[in-house]
Amino acid sequence: MRILLVEDESAIADTVLYALRAEGFETTHCLTGGEALREAQRVAYDLAVLDIGLPDIGGFALCRELRRDRDLPVIFLTAQNAEADRILGLEIGADDYVTKPFSPRELATRVRVVLRRKGGANIPAESEAGFVHDGEGKRIRYRGQALDLTRYEYGLLAALLQRPGAVLSRAQLMDRVWGDALDSGDRTVDTHIKTLRAKLREIGPDSDPIRTHRGLGYSLELG
Ligand code: CA
């Protein structure tokens, strides 16, 4: 696992580097956003730890640049009492943040949690699919917006997202999402797929990523 650390204060960077490397993460440190962008061109990092206050481009702008081509998990380092930074960070899709001063071990733990969460389900890059699945929080974002899903809609979409392109039969979906619930019939899946589609269409009227395979079931087509 390769981590990109962007922090202009060497003292902070040193302790973070030490903690991440001690956890077995191959970590590269950059002092500026410009340096980080060049570095990210060269190596496909698995996660970035970004300071918000950088001397050239700010951490938020850097995050957007780094994510232009692919879905890179990001943890922000925010200043103490900078509530606005934390809110903005989460709004632009940060996976987590830690507030300075922080313990390097705490950061290493957050890194591990985010990587596990991201690696758990095989979700393709956001730029292709538009979906970001937070399995732990049971939330799915689509094209940068949080989807307001019912429990069943969430279950269906999560199941489809786990195997993009694969056709899942109604019985498989029923089994995955409803389990042993008794109030389920053949039309149940269809009904919830319909409302799920409507919610996706609200955000992306130009595409319909859920495909119906007559007599077979449904698949999620990405890209
Ligand atoms: Ca700084």
Tab-separated table of N, CA, C and O in Angstrom, residues 33 36-37 40-41 48 50-52 54 57-74 76 85 87-94 126-127 144:
chain	number	residue	atom	x	y	z
A	33	GLY	N	1.994	21.210	-2.933
A	33	GLY	CA	0.991	20.610	-3.795
A	33	GLY	C	1.540	20.307	-5.180
A	33	GLY	O	1.244	19.265	-5.759
A	36	ALA	N	3.454	17.239	-5.149
A	36	ALA	CA	2.560	16.089	-4.989
A	36	ALA	C	1.905	15.706	-6.307
A	36	ALA	O	1.758	14.530	-6.625
A	37	LEU	N	1.504	16.711	-7.090
A	37	LEU	CA	0.849	16.420	-8.374
A	37	LEU	C	1.806	15.710	-9.320
A	37	LEU	O	1.428	14.783	-10.022
A	40	ALA	N	2.180	12.162	-8.076
A	40	ALA	CA	0.995	11.330	-8.322
A	40	ALA	C	0.905	10.905	-9.796
A	40	ALA	O	0.229	9.934	-10.122
A	41	GLN	N	1.561	11.674	-10.670
A	41	GLN	CA	1.607	11.290	-12.089
A	41	GLN	C	2.493	10.055	-12.257
A	41	GLN	O	2.300	9.247	-13.150
A	48	ALA	N	-4.021	9.352	-0.023
A	48	ALA	CA	-3.246	10.567	0.208
A	48	ALA	C	-3.623	11.180	1.545
A	48	ALA	O	-4.801	11.197	1.918
A	50	LEU	N	-3.412	14.739	3.237
A	50	LEU	CA	-3.156	16.099	2.778
A	50	LEU	C	-3.334	17.124	3.890
A	50	LEU	O	-4.382	17.166	4.545
A	51	ASP	N	-2.321	17.963	4.046
A	51	ASP	CA	-2.459	19.120	4.914
A	51	ASP	C	-3.326	20.133	4.163
A	51	ASP	O	-3.244	20.241	2.936
A	52	ILE	N	-4.176	20.854	4.882
A	52	ILE	CA	-5.031	21.819	4.186
A	52	ILE	C	-4.262	23.099	3.891
A	52	ILE	O	-4.382	23.684	2.819
A	54	LEU	N	-1.302	24.532	2.692
A	54	LEU	CA	-0.049	24.309	1.967
A	54	LEU	C	0.392	25.624	1.333
A	54	LEU	O	-0.429	26.493	1.069
A	57	ILE	N	-0.750	25.388	-3.608
A	57	ILE	CA	-2.202	25.258	-3.750
A	57	ILE	C	-2.743	24.632	-2.473
A	57	ILE	O	-2.100	23.801	-1.863
A	58	GLY	N	-3.932	25.040	-2.065
A	58	GLY	CA	-4.519	24.538	-0.827
A	58	GLY	C	-4.832	23.049	-0.922
A	58	GLY	O	-4.917	22.491	-2.012
A	59	GLY	N	-5.010	22.437	0.237
A	59	GLY	CA	-5.276	21.008	0.282
A	59	GLY	C	-6.546	20.595	-0.448
A	59	GLY	O	-6.597	19.543	-1.076
A	60	PHE	N	-7.582	21.458	-0.403
A	60	PHE	CA	-8.839	21.107	-1.072
A	60	PHE	C	-8.668	21.096	-2.593
A	60	PHE	O	-9.129	20.196	-3.272
A	61	ALA	N	-7.995	22.138	-3.086
A	61	ALA	CA	-7.762	22.206	-4.538
A	61	ALA	C	-6.872	21.046	-4.972
A	61	ALA	O	-7.095	20.433	-6.022
A	62	LEU	N	-5.908	20.750	-4.148
A	62	LEU	CA	-5.000	19.638	-4.456
A	62	LEU	C	-5.791	18.321	-4.530
A	62	LEU	O	-5.578	17.508	-5.425
A	63	CYS	N	-6.703	18.154	-3.597
A	63	CYS	CA	-7.539	16.950	-3.571
A	63	CYS	C	-8.308	16.802	-4.882
A	63	CYS	O	-8.339	15.740	-5.489
A	64	ARG	N	-8.905	17.900	-5.320
A	64	ARG	CA	-9.666	17.852	-6.578
A	64	ARG	C	-8.766	17.481	-7.749
A	64	ARG	O	-9.134	16.696	-8.606
A	65	GLU	N	-7.571	18.054	-7.770
A	65	GLU	CA	-6.636	17.758	-8.859
A	65	GLU	C	-6.222	16.288	-8.843
A	65	GLU	O	-6.182	15.628	-9.866
A	66	LEU	N	-5.906	15.818	-7.656
A	66	LEU	CA	-5.449	14.429	-7.535
A	66	LEU	C	-6.539	13.447	-7.938
A	66	LEU	O	-6.266	12.356	-8.411
A	67	ARG	N	-7.794	13.886	-7.743
A	67	ARG	CA	-8.899	12.980	-8.049
A	67	ARG	C	-9.464	13.173	-9.446
A	67	ARG	O	-10.478	12.583	-9.783
A	68	ARG	N	-8.821	14.004	-10.217
A	68	ARG	CA	-9.324	14.283	-11.554
A	68	ARG	C	-9.434	12.997	-12.375
A	68	ARG	O	-10.381	12.786	-13.100
A	69	ASP	N	-8.431	12.154	-12.256
A	69	ASP	CA	-8.389	10.952	-13.092
A	69	ASP	C	-8.842	9.686	-12.396
A	69	ASP	O	-9.181	8.709	-13.031
A	70	ARG	N	-8.789	9.691	-11.068
A	70	ARG	CA	-9.177	8.456	-10.399
A	70	ARG	C	-9.640	8.737	-8.974
A	70	ARG	O	-9.395	9.808	-8.434
A	71	ASP	N	-10.277	7.734	-8.408
A	71	ASP	CA	-10.831	7.877	-7.075
A	71	ASP	C	-9.755	7.566	-6.037
A	71	ASP	O	-9.483	6.421	-5.740
A	72	LEU	N	-9.146	8.603	-5.517
A	72	LEU	CA	-8.075	8.430	-4.543
A	72	LEU	C	-8.614	8.737	-3.145
A	72	LEU	O	-9.090	9.841	-2.899
A	73	PRO	N	-8.531	7.780	-2.234
A	73	PRO	CA	-8.966	8.075	-0.858
A	73	PRO	C	-8.093	9.169	-0.245
A	73	PRO	O	-6.885	9.173	-0.446
A	74	VAL	N	-8.725	10.083	0.469
A	74	VAL	CA	-7.995	11.220	1.032
A	74	VAL	C	-8.345	11.413	2.507
A	74	VAL	O	-9.506	11.348	2.894
A	76	PHE	N	-7.619	14.368	5.389
A	76	PHE	CA	-7.089	15.717	5.575
A	76	PHE	C	-6.525	15.908	6.979
A	76	PHE	O	-7.043	15.349	7.955
A	85	ASP	N	-13.202	23.941	8.036
A	85	ASP	CA	-12.345	23.090	7.209
A	85	ASP	C	-12.820	21.645	7.215
A	85	ASP	O	-12.824	20.972	6.194
A	87	ILE	N	-15.832	20.553	7.840
A	87	ILE	CA	-17.103	20.420	7.118
A	87	ILE	C	-16.861	20.451	5.615
A	87	ILE	O	-17.338	19.608	4.873
A	88	LEU	N	-16.069	21.417	5.187
A	88	LEU	CA	-15.794	21.526	3.753
A	88	LEU	C	-15.082	20.270	3.258
A	88	LEU	O	-15.390	19.745	2.190
A	89	GLY	N	-14.159	19.791	4.058
A	89	GLY	CA	-13.412	18.587	3.687
A	89	GLY	C	-14.337	17.407	3.457
A	89	GLY	O	-14.219	16.691	2.463
A	90	LEU	N	-15.285	17.229	4.346
A	90	LEU	CA	-16.205	16.100	4.200
A	90	LEU	C	-17.143	16.337	3.029
A	90	LEU	O	-17.531	15.414	2.329
A	91	GLU	N	-17.489	17.609	2.820
A	91	GLU	CA	-18.373	17.924	1.693
A	91	GLU	C	-17.719	17.612	0.362
A	91	GLU	O	-18.377	17.170	-0.569
A	92	ILE	N	-16.434	17.875	0.255
A	92	ILE	CA	-15.808	17.581	-1.036
A	92	ILE	C	-15.395	16.123	-1.131
A	92	ILE	O	-14.759	15.705	-2.081
A	93	GLY	N	-15.774	15.350	-0.129
A	93	GLY	CA	-15.603	13.903	-0.255
A	93	GLY	C	-14.381	13.327	0.427
A	93	GLY	O	-13.903	12.266	0.040
A	94	ALA	N	-13.859	14.034	1.439
A	94	ALA	CA	-12.742	13.455	2.189
A	94	ALA	C	-13.215	12.169	2.849
A	94	ALA	O	-14.372	12.041	3.229
A	126	GLU	N	-14.278	6.625	-9.238
A	126	GLU	CA	-15.460	7.472	-9.260
A	126	GLU	C	-15.654	8.132	-10.617
A	126	GLU	O	-16.760	8.310	-11.071
A	127	SER	N	-14.533	8.461	-11.256
A	127	SER	CA	-14.632	9.146	-12.537
A	127	SER	C	-15.329	8.275	-13.575
A	127	SER	O	-16.000	8.763	-14.458
A	144	GLY	N	-20.948	12.673	-6.769
A	144	GLY	CA	-20.643	13.702	-5.780
A	144	GLY	C	-21.783	14.020	-4.824
A	144	GLY	O	-21.620	14.834	-3.925
